[in-house]
CSV table of N, CA, C and O in Angstrom, one decimal:
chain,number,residue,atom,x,y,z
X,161,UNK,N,59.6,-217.4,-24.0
X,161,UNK,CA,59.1,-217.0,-22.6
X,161,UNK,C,57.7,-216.7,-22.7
X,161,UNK,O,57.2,-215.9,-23.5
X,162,UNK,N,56.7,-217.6,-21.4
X,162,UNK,CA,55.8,-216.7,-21.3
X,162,UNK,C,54.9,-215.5,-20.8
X,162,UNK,O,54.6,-215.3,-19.6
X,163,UNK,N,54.5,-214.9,-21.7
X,163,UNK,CA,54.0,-213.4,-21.5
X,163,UNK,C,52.7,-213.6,-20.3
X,163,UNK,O,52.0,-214.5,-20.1
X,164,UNK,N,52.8,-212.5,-19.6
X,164,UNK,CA,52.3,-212.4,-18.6
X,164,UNK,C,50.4,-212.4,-18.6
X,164,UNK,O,49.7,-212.9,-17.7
X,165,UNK,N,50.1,-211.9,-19.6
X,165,UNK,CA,48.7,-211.9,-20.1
X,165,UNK,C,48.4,-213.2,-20.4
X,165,UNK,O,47.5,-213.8,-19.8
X,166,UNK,N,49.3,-214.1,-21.7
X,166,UNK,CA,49.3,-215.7,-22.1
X,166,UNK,C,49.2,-216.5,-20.9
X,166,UNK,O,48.5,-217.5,-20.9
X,167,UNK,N,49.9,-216.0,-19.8
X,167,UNK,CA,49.7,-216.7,-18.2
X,167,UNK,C,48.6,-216.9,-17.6
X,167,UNK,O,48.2,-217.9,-17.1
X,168,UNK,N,47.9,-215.4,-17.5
X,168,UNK,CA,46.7,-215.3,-16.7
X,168,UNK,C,45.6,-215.8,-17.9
X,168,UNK,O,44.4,-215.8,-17.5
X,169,UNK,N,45.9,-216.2,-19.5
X,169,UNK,CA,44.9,-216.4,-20.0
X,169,UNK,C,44.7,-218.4,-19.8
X,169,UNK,O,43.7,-219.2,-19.7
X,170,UNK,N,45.7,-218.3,-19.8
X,170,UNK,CA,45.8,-220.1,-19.1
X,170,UNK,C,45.4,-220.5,-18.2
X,170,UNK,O,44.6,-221.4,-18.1
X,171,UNK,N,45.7,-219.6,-17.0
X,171,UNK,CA,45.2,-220.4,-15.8
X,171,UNK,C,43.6,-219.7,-16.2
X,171,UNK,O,42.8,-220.6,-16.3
X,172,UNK,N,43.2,-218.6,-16.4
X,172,UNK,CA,41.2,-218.5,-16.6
X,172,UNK,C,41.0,-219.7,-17.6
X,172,UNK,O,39.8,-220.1,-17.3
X,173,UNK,N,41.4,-220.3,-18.4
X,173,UNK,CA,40.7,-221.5,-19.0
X,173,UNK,C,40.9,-222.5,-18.2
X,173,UNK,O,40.0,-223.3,-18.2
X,174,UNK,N,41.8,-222.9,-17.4
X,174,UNK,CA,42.2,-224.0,-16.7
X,174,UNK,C,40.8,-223.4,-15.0
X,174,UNK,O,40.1,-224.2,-14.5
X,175,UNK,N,40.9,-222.5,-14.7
X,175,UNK,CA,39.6,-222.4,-13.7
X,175,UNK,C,38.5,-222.5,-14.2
X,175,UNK,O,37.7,-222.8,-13.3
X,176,UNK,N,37.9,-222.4,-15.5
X,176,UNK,CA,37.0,-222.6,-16.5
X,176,UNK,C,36.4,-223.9,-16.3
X,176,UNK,O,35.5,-224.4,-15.7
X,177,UNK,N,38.1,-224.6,-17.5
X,177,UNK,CA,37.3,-226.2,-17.8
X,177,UNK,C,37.3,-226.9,-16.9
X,177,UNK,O,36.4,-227.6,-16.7
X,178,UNK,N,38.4,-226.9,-15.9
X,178,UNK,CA,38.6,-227.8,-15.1
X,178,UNK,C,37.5,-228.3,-14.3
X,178,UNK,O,37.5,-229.5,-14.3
X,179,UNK,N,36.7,-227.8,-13.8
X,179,UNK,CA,34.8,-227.9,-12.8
X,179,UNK,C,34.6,-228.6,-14.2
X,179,UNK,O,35.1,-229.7,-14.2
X,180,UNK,N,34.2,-228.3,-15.0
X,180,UNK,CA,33.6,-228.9,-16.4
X,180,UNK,C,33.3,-230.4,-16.1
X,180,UNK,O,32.3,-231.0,-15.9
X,181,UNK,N,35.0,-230.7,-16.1
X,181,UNK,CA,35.4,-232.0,-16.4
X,181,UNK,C,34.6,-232.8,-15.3
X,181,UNK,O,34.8,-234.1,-15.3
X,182,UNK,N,33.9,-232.4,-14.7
X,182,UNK,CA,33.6,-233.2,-13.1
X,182,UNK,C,32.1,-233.9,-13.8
X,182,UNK,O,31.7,-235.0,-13.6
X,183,UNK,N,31.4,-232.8,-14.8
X,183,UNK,CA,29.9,-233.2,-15.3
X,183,UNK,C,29.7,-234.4,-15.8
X,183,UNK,O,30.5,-235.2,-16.3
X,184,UNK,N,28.1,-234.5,-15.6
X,184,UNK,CA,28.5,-236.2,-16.4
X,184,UNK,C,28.1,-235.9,-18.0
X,184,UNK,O,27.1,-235.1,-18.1
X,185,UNK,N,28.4,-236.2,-18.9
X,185,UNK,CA,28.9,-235.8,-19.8
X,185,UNK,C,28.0,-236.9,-20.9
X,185,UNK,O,28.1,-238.0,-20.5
X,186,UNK,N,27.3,-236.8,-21.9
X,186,UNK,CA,26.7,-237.5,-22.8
X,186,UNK,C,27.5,-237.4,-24.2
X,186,UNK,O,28.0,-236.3,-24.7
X,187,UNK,N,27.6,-238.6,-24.6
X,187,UNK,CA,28.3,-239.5,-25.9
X,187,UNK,C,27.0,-238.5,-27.0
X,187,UNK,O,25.8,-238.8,-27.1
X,188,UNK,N,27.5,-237.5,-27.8
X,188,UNK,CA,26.4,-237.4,-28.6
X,188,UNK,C,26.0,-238.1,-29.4
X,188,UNK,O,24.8,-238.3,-29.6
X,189,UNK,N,27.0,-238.8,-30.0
X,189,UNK,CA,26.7,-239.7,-31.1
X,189,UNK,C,26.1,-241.0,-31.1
X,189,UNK,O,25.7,-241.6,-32.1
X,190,UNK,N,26.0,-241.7,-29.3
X,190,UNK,CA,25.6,-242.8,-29.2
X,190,UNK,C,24.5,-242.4,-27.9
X,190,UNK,O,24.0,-243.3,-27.2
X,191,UNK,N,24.3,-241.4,-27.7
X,191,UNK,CA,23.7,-240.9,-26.2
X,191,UNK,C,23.6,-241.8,-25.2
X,191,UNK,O,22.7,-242.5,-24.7
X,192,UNK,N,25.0,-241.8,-24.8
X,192,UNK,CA,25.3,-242.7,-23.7
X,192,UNK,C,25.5,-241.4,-22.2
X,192,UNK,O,26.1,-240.3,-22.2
X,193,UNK,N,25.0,-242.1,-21.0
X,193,UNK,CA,25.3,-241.1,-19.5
X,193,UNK,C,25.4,-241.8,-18.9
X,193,UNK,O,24.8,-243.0,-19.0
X,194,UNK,N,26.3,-241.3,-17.8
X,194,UNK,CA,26.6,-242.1,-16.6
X,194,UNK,C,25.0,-241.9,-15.6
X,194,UNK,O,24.3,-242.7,-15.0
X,195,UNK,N,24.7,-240.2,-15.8
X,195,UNK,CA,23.7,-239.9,-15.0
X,195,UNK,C,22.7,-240.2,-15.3
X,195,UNK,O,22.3,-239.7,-16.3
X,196,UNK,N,21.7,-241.3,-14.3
X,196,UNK,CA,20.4,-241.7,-14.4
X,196,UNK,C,19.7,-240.2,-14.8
X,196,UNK,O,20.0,-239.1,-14.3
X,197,UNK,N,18.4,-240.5,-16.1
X,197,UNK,CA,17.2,-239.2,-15.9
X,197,UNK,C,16.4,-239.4,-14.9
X,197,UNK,O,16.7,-240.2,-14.0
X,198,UNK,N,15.4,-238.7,-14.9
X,198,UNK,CA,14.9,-238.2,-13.9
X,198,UNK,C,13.8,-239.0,-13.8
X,198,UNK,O,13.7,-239.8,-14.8
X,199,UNK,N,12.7,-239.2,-12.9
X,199,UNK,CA,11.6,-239.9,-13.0
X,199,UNK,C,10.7,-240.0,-14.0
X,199,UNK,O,10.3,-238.8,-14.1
X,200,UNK,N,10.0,-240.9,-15.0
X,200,UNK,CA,9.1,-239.8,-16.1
X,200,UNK,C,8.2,-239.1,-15.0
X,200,UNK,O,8.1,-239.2,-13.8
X,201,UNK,N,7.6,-238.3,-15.7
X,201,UNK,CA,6.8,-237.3,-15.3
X,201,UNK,C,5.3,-237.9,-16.0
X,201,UNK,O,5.1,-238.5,-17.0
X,202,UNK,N,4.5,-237.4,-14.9
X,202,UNK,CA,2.7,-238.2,-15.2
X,202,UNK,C,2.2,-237.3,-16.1
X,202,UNK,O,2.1,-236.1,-15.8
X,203,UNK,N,1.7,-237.7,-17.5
X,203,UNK,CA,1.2,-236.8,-18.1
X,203,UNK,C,-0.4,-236.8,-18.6
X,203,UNK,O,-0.9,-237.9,-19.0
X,204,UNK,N,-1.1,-235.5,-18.4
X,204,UNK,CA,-2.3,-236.0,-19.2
X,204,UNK,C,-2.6,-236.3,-20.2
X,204,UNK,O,-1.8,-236.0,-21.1
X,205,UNK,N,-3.6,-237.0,-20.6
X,205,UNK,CA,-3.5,-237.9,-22.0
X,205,UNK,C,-4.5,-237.5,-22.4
X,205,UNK,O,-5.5,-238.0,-21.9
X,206,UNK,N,-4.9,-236.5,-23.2
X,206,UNK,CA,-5.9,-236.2,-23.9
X,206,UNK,C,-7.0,-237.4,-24.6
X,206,UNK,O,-6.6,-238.6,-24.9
X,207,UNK,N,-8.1,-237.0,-24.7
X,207,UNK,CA,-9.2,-238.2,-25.6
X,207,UNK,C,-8.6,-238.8,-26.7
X,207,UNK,O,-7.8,-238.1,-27.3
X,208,UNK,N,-8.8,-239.8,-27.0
X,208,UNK,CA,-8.6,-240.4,-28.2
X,208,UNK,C,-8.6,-239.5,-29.7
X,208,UNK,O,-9.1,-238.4,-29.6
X,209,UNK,N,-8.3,-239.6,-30.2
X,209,UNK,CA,-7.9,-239.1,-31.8
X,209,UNK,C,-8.5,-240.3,-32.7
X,209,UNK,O,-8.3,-241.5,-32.5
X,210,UNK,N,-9.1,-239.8,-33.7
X,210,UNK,CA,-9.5,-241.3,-34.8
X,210,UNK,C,-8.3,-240.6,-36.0
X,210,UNK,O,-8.2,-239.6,-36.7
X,211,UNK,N,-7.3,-242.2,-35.9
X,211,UNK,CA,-6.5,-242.3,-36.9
X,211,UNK,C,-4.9,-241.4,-36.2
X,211,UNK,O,-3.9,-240.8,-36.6
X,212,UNK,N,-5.3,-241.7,-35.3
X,212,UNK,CA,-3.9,-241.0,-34.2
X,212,UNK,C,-3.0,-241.9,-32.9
X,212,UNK,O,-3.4,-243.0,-32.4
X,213,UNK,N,-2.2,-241.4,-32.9
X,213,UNK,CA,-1.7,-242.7,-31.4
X,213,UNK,C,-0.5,-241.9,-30.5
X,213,UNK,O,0.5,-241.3,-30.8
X,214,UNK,N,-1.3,-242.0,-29.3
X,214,UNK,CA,-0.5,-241.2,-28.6
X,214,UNK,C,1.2,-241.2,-28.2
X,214,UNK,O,1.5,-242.3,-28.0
X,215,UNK,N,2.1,-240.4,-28.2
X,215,UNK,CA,3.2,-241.1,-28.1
X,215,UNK,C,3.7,-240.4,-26.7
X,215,UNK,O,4.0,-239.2,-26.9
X,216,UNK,N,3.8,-241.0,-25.3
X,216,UNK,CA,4.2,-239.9,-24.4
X,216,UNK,C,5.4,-239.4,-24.2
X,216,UNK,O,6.3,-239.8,-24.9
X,217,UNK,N,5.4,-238.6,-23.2
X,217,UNK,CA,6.8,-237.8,-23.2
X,217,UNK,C,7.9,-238.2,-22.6
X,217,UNK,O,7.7,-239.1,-21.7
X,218,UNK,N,9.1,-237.8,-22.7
X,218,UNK,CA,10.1,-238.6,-21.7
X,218,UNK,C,11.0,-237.8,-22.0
X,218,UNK,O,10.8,-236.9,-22.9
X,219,UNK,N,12.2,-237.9,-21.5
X,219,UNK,CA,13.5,-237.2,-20.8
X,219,UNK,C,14.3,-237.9,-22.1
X,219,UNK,O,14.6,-239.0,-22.6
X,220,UNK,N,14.4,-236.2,-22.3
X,220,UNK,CA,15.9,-236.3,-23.7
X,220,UNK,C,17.3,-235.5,-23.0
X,220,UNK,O,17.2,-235.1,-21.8
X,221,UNK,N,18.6,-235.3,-23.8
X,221,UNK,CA,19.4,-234.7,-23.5
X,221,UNK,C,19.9,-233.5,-24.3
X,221,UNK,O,20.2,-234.0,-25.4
X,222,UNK,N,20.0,-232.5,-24.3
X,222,UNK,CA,19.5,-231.4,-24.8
X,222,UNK,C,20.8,-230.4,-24.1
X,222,UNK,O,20.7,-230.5,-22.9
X,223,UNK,N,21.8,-229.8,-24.4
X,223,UNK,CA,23.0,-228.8,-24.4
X,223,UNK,C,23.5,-229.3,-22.6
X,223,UNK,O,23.3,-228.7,-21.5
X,224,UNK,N,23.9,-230.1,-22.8
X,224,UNK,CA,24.4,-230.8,-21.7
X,224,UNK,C,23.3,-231.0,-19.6
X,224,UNK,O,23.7,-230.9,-18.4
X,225,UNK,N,21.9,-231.4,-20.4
X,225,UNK,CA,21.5,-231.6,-19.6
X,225,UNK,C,20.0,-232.3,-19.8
X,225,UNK,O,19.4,-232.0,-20.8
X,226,UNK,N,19.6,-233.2,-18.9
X,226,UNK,CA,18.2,-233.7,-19.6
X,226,UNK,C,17.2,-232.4,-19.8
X,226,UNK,O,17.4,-231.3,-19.3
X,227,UNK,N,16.0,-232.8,-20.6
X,227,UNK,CA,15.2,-232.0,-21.0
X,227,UNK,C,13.9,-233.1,-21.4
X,227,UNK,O,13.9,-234.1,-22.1
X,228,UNK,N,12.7,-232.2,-20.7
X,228,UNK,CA,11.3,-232.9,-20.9
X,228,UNK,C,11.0,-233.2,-22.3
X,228,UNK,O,11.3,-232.1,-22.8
X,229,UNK,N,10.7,-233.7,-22.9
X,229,UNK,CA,10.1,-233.8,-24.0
X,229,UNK,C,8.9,-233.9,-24.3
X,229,UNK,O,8.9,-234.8,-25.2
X,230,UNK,N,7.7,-233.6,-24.1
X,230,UNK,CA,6.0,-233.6,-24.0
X,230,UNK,C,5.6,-234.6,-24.9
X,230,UNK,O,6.0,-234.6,-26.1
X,231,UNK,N,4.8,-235.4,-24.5
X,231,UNK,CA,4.1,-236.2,-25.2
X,231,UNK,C,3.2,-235.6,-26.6
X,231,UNK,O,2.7,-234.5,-26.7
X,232,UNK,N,3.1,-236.6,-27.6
X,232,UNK,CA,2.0,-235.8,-29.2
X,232,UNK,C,1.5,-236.8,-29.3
X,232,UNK,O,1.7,-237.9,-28.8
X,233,UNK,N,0.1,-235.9,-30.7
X,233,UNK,CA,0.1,-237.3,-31.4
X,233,UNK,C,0.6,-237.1,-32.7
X,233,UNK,O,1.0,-236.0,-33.2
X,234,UNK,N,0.7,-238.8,-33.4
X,234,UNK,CA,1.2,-238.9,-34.7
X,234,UNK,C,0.5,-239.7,-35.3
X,234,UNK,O,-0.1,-240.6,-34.7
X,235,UNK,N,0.3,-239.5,-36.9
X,235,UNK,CA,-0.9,-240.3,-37.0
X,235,UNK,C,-0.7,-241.9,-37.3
X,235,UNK,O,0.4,-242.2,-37.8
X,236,UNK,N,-1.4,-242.6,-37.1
X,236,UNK,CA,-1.6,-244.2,-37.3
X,236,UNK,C,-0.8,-244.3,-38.0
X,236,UNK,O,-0.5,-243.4,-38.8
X,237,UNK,N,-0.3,-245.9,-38.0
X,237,UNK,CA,0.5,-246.6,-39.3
X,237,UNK,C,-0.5,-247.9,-39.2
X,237,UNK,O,-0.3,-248.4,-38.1
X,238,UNK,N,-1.6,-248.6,-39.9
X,238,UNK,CA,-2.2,-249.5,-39.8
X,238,UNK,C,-0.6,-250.9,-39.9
X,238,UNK,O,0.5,-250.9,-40.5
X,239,UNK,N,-1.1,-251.6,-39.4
X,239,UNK,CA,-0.1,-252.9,-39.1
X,239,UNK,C,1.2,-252.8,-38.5
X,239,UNK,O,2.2,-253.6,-38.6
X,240,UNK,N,1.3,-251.4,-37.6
X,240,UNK,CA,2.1,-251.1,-36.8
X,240,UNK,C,2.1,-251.0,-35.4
X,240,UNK,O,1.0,-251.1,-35.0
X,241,UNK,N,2.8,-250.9,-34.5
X,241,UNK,CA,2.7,-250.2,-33.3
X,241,UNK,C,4.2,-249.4,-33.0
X,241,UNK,O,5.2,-249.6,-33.7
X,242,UNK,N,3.9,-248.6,-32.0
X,242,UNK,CA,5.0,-247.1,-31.9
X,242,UNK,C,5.2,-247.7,-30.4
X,242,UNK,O,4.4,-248.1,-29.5
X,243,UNK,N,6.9,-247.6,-30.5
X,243,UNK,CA,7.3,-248.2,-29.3
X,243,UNK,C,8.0,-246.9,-29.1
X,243,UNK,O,8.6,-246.3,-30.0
X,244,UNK,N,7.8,-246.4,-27.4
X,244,UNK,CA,8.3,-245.3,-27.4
X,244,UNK,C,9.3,-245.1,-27.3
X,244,UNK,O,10.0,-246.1,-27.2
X,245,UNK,N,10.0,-243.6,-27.1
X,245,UNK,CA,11.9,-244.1,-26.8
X,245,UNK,C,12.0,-244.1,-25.1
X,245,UNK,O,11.1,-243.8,-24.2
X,246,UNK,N,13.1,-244.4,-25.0
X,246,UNK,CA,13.7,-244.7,-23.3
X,246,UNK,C,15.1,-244.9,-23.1
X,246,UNK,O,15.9,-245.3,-23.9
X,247,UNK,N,15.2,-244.5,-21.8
X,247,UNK,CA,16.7,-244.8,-21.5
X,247,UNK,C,16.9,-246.1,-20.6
X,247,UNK,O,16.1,-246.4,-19.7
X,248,UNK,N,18.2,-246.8,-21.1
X,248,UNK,CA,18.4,-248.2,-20.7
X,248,UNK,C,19.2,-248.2,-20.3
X,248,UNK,O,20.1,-247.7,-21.0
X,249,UNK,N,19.4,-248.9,-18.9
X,249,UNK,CA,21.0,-248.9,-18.3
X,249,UNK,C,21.7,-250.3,-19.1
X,249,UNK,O,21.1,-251.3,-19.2
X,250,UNK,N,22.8,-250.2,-19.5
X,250,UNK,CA,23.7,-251.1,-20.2
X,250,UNK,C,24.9,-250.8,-19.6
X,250,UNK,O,25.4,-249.7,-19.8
X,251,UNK,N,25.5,-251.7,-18.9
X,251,UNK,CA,27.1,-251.8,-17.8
X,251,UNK,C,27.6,-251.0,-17.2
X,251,UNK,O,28.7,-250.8,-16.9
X,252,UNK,N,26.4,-250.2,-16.8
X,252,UNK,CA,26.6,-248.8,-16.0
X,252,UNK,C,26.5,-247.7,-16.7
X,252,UNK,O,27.3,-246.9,-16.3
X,253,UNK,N,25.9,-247.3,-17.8
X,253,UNK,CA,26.1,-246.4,-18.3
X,253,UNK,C,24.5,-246.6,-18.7
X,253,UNK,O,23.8,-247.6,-18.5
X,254,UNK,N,24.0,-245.2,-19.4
X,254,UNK,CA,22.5,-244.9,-19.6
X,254,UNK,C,22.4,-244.7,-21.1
X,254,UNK,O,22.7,-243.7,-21.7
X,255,UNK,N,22.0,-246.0,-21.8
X,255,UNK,CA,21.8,-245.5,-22.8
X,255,UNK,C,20.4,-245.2,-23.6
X,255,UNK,O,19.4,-245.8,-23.2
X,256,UNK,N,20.3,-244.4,-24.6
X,256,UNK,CA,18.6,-243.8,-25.3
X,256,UNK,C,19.0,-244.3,-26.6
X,256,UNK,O,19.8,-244.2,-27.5
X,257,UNK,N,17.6,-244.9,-26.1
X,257,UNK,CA,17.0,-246.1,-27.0
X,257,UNK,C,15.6,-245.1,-28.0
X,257,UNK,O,14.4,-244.9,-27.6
X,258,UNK,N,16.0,-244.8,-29.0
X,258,UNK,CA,15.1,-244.2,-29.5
X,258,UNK,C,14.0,-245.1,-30.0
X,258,UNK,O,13.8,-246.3,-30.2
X,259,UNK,N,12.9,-243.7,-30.1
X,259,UNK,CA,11.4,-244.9,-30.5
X,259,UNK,C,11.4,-244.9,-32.2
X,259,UNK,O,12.1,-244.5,-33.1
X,260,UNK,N,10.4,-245.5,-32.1
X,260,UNK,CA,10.0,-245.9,-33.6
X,260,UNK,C,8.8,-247.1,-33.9
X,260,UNK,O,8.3,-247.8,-33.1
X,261,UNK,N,8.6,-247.0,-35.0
X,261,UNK,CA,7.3,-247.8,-35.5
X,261,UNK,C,8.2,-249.3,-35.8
X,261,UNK,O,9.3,-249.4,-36.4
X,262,UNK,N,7.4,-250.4,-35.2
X,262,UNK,CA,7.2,-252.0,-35.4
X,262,UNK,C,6.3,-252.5,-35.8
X,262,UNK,O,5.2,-252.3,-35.4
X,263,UNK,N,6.4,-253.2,-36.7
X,263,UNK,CA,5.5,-254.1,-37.4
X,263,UNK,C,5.0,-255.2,-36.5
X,263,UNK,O,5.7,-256.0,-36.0
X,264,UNK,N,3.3,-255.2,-36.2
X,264,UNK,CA,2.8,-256.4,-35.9
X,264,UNK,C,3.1,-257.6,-35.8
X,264,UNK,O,2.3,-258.4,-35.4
C-alpha cells in the first residue's frame, strides 16, 4: 500500500517534470534542437592583431538554454583558415556545427 507522504511525493515530481517535458530540449552528445538560436549578435571587431585571427561570437547551448559566446583571438596557423562554428538546420532540427581550422 501506498503511504500517504510516497503519494504526495509523486505527484510533487510529476508537477515538477511534467512542464519540463514541454522545453525544447538539446541532444548533448550530438547538439541537436528543435529551437532555432537567436539572431547572431553584431560585434565589435577590434584592430588587427599581427599573427592573430579573429574568431567571432555565436550562440552556444549551455545548462538547457542558448548562451552568447564572445568573439577572440587565436593565433594564426600559416596554410590554414578558421571556419567558425554555426548552427545548421538539418530535417527540422538545429544542428552545431562546430568550428575548426582547414587547410588551404
Amino acid at each position: 500500500m501506498i503511504s500517504r507522504r510516497n503519494l504526495l511525493r509523486g505527484l510533487f515530481a510529476a508537477g515538477v517534470v511534467a512542464p519540463l517535458a514541454t522545453l525544447p530540449v538539446a541532444d548533448a552528445e550530438a547538439q541537436t534542437m528543435w529551437m532555432a538560436p537567436p539572431p547572431v549578435r553584431r560585434e565589435r571587431v577590434p584592430p588587427p592583431r599581427r599573427g592573430q585571427v579573429w574568431v567571432p561570437g555565436h550562440w552556444g547551448w549551455r545548462r538547457g538554454a542558448y548562451v552568447w559566446i564572445p568573439g577572440r583571438w587565436v593565433a594564426a596557423r600559416p596554410g590554414w583558415r578558421y571556419v567558425q562554428p554555426r548552427w545548421v538546420r538539418r530535417g527540422g532540427r538545429w544542428v552545431f556545427v562546430p568550428g575548426g581550422w582547414v587547410r588551404w
